Tab-separated table of C-alpha atoms in Angstrom:
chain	number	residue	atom	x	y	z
A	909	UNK	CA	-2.942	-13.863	10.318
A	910	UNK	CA	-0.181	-14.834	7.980
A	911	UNK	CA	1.427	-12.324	5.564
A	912	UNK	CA	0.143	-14.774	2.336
A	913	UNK	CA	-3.253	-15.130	3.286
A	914	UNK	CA	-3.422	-10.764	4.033
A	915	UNK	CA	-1.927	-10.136	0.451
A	916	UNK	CA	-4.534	-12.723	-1.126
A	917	UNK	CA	-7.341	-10.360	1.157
A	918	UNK	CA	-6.176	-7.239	-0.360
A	919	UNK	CA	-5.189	-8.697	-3.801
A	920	UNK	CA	-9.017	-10.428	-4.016
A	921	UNK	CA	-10.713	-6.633	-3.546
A	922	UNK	CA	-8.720	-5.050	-5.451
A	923	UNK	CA	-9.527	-7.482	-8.314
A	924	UNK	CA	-12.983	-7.007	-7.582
A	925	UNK	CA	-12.386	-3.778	-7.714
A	926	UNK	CA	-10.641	-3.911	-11.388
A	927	UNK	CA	-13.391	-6.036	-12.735
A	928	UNK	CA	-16.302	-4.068	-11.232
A	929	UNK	CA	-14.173	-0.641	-12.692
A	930	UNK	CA	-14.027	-2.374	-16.220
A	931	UNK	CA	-17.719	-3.392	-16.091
A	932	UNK	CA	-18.213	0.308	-15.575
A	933	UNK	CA	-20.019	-0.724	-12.487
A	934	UNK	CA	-17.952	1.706	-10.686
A	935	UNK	CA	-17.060	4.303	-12.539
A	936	UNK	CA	-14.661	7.678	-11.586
A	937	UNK	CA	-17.522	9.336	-10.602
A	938	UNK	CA	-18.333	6.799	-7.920
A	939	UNK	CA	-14.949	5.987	-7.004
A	940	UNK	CA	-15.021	9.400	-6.223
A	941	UNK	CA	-17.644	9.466	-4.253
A	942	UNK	CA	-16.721	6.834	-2.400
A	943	UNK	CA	-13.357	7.859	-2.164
A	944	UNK	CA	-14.886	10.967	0.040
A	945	UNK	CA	-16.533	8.629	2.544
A	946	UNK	CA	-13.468	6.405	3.166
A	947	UNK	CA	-11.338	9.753	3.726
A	948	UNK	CA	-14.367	11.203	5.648
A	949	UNK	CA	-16.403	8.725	7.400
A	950	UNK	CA	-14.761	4.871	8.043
A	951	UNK	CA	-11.021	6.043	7.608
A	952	UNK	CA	-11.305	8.578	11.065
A	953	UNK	CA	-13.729	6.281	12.793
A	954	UNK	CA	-11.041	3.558	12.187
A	955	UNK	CA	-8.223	6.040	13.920
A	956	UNK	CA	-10.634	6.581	16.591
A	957	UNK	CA	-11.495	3.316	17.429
A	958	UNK	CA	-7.369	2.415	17.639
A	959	UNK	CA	-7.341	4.810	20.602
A	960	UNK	CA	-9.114	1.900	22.481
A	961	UNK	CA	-6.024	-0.617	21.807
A	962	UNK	CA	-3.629	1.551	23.237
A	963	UNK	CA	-3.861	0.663	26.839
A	964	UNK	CA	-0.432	0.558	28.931
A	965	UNK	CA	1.290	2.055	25.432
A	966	UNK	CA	3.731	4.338	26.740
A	967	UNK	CA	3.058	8.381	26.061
A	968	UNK	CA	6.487	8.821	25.095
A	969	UNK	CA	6.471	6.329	22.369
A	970	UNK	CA	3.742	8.255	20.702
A	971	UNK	CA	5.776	10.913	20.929
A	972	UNK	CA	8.455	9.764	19.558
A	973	UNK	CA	6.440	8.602	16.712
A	974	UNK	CA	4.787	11.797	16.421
A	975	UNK	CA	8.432	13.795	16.206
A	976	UNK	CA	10.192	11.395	14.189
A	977	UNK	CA	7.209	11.453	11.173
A	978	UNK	CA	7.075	15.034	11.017
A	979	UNK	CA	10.829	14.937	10.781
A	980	UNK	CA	10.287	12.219	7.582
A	981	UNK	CA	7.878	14.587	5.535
A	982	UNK	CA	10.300	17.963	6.192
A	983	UNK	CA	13.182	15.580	4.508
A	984	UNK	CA	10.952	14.005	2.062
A	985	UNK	CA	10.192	16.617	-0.349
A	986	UNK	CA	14.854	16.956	-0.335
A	987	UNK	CA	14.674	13.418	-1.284
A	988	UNK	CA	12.221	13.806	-4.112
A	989	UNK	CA	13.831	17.084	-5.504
A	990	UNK	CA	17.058	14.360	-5.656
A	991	UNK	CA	14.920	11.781	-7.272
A	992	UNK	CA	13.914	14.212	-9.582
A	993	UNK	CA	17.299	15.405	-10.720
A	994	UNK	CA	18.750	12.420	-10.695
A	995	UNK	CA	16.127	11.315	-13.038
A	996	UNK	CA	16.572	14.296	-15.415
A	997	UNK	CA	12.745	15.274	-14.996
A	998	UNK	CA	11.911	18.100	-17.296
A	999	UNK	CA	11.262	20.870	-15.319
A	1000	UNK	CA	7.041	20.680	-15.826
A	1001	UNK	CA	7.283	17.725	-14.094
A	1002	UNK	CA	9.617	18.073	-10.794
A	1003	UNK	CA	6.919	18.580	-8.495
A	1004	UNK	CA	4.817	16.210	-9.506
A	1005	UNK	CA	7.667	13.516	-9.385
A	1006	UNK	CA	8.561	14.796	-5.525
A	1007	UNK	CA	4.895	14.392	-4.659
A	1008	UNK	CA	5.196	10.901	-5.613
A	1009	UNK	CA	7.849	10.722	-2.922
A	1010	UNK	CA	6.458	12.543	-0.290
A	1011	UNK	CA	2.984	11.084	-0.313
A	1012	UNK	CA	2.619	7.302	0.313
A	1013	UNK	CA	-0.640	5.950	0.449
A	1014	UNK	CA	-1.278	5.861	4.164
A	1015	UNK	CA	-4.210	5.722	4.808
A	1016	UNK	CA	-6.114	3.694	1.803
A	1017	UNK	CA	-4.129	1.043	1.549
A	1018	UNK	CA	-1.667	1.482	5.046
A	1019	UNK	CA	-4.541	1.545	7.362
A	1020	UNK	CA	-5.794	-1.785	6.253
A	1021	UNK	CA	-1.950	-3.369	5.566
A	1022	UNK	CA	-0.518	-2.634	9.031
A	1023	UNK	CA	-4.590	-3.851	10.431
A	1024	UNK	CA	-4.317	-7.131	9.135
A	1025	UNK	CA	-0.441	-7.197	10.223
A	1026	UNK	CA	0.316	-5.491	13.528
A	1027	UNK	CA	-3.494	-5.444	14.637
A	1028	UNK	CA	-5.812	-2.028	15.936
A	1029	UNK	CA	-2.692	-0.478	17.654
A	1030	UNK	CA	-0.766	0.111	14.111
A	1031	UNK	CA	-3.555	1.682	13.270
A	1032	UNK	CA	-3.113	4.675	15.927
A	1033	UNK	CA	0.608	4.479	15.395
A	1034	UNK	CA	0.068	4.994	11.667
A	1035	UNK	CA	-2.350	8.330	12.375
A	1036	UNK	CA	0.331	9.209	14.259
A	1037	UNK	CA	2.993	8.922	11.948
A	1038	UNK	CA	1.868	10.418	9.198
A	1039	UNK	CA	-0.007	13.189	10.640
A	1040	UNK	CA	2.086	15.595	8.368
A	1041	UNK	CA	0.741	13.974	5.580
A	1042	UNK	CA	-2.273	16.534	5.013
A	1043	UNK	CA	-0.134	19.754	6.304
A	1044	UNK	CA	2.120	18.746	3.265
A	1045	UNK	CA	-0.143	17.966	0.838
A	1046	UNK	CA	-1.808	21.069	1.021
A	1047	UNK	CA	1.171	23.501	2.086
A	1048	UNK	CA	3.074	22.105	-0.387
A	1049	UNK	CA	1.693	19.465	-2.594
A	1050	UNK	CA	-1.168	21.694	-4.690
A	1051	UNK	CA	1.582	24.337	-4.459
A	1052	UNK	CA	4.389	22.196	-6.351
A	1053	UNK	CA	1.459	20.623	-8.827
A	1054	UNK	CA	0.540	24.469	-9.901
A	1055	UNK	CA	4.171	24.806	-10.644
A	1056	UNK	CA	4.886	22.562	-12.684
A	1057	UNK	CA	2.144	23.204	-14.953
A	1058	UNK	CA	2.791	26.953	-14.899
A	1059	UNK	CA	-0.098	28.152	-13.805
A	1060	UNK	CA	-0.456	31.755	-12.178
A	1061	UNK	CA	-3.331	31.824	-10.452
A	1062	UNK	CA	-5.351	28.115	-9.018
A	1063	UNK	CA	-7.292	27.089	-6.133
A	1064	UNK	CA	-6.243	29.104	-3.389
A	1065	UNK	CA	-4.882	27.678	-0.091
A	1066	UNK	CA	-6.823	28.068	2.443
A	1067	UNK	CA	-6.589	27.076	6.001
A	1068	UNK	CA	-9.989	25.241	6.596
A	1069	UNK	CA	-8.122	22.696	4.348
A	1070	UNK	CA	-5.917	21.193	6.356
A	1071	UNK	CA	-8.797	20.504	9.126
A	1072	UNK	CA	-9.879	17.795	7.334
A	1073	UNK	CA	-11.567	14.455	8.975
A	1074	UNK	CA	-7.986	12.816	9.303
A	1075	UNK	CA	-6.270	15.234	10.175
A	1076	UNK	CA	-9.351	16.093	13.186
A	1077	UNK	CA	-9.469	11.899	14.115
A	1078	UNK	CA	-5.439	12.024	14.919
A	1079	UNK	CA	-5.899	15.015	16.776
A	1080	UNK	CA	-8.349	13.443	18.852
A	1081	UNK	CA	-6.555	10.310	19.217
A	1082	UNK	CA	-3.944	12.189	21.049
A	1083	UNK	CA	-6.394	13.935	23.349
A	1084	UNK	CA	-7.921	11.269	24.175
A	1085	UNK	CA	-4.492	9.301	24.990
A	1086	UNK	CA	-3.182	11.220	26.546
A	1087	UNK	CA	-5.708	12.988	28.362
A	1088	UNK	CA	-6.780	8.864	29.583
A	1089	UNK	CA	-10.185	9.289	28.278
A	1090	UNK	CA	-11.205	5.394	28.268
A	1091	UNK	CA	-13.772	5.227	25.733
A	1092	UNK	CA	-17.038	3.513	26.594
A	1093	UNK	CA	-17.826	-0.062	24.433
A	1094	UNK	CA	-20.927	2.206	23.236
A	1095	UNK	CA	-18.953	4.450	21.223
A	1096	UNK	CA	-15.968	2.039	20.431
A	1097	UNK	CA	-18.644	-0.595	18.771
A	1098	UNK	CA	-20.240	1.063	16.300
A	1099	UNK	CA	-17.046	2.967	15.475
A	1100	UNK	CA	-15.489	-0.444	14.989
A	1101	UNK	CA	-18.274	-1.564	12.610
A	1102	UNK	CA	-17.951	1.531	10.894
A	1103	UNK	CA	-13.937	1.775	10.748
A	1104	UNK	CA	-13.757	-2.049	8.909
A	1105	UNK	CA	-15.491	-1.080	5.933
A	1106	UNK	CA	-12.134	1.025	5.312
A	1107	UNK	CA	-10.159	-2.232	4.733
A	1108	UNK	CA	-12.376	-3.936	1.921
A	1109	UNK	CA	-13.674	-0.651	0.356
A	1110	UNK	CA	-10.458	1.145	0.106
A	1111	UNK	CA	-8.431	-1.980	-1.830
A	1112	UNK	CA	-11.885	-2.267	-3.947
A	1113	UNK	CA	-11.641	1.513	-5.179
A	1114	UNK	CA	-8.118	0.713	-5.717
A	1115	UNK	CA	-8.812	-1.783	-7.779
A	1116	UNK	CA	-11.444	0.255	-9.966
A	1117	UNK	CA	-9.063	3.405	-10.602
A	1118	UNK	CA	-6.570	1.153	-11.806
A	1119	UNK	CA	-9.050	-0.119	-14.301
A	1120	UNK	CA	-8.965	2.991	-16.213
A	1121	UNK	CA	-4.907	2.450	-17.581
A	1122	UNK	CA	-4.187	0.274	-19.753
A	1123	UNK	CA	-1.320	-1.967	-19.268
A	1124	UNK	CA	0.518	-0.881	-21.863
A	1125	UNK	CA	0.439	2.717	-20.654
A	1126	UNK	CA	1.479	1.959	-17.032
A	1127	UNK	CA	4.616	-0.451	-17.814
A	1128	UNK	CA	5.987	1.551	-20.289
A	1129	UNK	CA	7.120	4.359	-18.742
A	1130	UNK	CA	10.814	3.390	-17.876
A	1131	UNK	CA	11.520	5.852	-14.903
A	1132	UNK	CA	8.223	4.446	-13.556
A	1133	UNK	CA	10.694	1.279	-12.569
A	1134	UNK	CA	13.241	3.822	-10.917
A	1135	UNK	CA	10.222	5.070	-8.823
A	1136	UNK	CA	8.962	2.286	-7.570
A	1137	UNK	CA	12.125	1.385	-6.421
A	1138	UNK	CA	12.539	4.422	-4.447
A	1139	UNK	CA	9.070	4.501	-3.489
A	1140	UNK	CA	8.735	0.919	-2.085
A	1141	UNK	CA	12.453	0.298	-0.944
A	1142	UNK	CA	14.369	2.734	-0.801
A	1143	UNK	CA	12.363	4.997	0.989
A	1144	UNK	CA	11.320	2.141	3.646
A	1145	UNK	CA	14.735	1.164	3.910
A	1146	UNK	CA	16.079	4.361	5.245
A	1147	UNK	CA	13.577	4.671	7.912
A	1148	UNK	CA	14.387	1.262	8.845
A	1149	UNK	CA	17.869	2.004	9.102
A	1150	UNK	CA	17.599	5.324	10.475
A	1151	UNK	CA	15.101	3.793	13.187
A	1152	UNK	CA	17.423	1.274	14.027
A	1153	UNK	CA	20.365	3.183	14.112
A	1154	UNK	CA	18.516	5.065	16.988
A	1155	UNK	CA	17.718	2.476	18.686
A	1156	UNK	CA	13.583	3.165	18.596
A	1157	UNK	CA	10.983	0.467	19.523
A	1158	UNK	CA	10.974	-2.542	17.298
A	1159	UNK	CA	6.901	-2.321	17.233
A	1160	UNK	CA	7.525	1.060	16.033
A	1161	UNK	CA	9.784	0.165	13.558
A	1162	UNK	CA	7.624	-2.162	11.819
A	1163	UNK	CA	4.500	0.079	11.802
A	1164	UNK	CA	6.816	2.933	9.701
A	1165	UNK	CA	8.499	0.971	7.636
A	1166	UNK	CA	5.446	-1.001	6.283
A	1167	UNK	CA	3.353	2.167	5.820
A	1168	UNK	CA	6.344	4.613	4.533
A	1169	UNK	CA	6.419	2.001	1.822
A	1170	UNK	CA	3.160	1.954	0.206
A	1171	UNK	CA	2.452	3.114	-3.240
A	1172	UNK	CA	2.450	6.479	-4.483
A	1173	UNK	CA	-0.905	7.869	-2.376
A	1174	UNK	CA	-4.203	8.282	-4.883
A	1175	UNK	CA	-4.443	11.869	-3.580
A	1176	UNK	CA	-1.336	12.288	-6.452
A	1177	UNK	CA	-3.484	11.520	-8.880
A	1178	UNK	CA	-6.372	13.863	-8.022
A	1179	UNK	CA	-4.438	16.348	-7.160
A	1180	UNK	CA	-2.190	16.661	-10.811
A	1181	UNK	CA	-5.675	15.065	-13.072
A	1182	UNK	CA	-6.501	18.780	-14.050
A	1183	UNK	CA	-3.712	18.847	-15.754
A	1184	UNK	CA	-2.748	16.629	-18.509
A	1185	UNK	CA	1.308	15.763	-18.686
A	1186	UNK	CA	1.250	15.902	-14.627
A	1187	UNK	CA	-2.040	14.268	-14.703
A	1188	UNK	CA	-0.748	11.040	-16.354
A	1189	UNK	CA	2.282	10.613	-14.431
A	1190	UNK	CA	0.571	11.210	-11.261
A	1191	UNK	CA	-2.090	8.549	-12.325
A	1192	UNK	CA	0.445	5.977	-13.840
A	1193	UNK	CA	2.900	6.543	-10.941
A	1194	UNK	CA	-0.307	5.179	-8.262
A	1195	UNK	CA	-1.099	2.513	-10.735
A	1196	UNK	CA	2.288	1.256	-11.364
A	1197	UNK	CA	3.397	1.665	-7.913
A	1198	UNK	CA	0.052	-0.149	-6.278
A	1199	UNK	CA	0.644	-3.229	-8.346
A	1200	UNK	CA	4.529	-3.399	-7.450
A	1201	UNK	CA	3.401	-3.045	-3.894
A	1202	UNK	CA	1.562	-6.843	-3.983
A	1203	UNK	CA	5.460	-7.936	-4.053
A	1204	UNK	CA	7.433	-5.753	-1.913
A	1205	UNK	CA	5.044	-5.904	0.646
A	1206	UNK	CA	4.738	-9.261	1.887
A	1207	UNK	CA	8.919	-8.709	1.327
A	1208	UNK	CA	8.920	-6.374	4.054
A	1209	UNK	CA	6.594	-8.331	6.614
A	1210	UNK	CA	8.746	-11.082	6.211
A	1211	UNK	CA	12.140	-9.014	6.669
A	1212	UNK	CA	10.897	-7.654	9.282
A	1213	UNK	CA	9.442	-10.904	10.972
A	1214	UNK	CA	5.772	-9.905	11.044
């Protein structure tokens, strides 16, 4: 599948999406709603059912990916605090601005990029990858929001959190690789049939959050530029060079760079929407940073020759 007619895929649902938000067809409410089952139901069958493309994949390439994307989200949060200086964020807003960097929509928008790309084995590379992604959004991420707003007391940590259904499918994933549990066409089937509604669903939900900005309120923040530069090219462009400078798979390569530079993950915006100056960057920076992403994305595929 070429990288033109992908983009028109994704851009198609995610005008859907936007016209269906606008029509009030769906609202936050059921974005929300539906928001759960992607991150619950088709998003973890969709990691599962990747475990079935990995035949002959060697163990210490997952490995390796595993190890180098935890080392990526301990340096991260360094790279946003820089960001954030450099920047001159007032201080209410810091954390909010390093979540932007730290959490790249993986998952929502990554899982169905790096499908339609690299095929069903990105998709385990990707769980992989970014299995920090939830240990560092709750460790850290609500930690940093409550901060920045100044609050003393907030939802509570709590352990339960981070055994989530993503975090449980990668988990799995690895189990079952590397423990060589085959998995039967029975259970791979319907998990398939389940996992594809991730691709369509997630771009469409996109599409209908973004129709609650107005255009004038996302392009007129000027550091909102600065961060999607850093967000969609810098960021990818220092794994890539950090990858290649260590010589890693080129396969491997391609799967991190495309999905370490998607937009600013939607989880931002839920996460900082209880409160209202970290609320609206957090929802502007996924808006602005989703819409940038239409262009830098096919940029990367074709840099990197997918």
């Amino acid at each position: 599948m070429t990288i033109v007619t992908t983009m028109v895929k994704l851009f198609a649902a995610m005008i859907l999406g936007f016209v269906l938000g606008k029509k009030d067809i769906f609202d936050p409410t059921t974005c929300k709603k539906l928001s759960k089952v992607i991150v619950s139901i088709t998003g973890p069958a969709l990691v599962l059912c990747s475990v079935a493309s990995t035949d002959g994949t060697d163990p210490k390439l997952v490995m390796t990916a595993f190890v180098f994307g935890v080392a990526c989200y301990l340096v991260l949060p360094f790279l946003g605090f820089a960001f954030a200086k450099a920047m001159r964020v007032e201080k209410g807003l810091t954390g909010t601005y390093i979540l932007t960097i730290l959490l790249c929509n993986n998952a929502f928008m990554g899982f169905p990029v790096v499908q339609a790309m690299l095929g069903e084995e990105a998709i385990f590379f990707t769980s992989i990858l970014h299995f920090g992604f939830n240990i560092m959004f709750y460790a850290l991420g609500l930690a940093l929001v409550r901060r920045d707003a100044s609050l003393e007391s907030g939802e509570k940590f709590k352990l339960r959190s981070l055994l989530n259904s993503g975090t449980v499918a990668a988990i799995l994933v690895m189990i079952i690789f590397f423990g060589k549990m085959p998995l039967p066409e029975l259970v791979t089937a319907p998990l398939s049939f389940v996992g594809n509604l991730t691709m369509p669903l997630s771009m469409i939900i996109i599409g209908a959050n973004m129709a609650q900005y107005s255009l004038k309120e996302v392009f007129s923040d000027k550091r909102m530029y600065a961060l999607a530069v850093m967000r969609l090219i810098l960021v990818p462009l220092i794994i890539y060079g950090v990858m290649t400078l260590l010589h890693m798979d080129p396969y491997l390569i391609k799967v991190a760079t495309i999905t370490f530079g998607m937009p600013v993950a939607a989880l931002v915006a839920m996460a900082t929407a209880p409160y209202e100056k970290q609320g609206k960057v957090g929802a502007v920076a996924v808006a602005f940073t989703t819409i940038f992403s239409l262009i830098t994305i096919p940029l990367w595929a074709i840099l990197l020759g997918v």
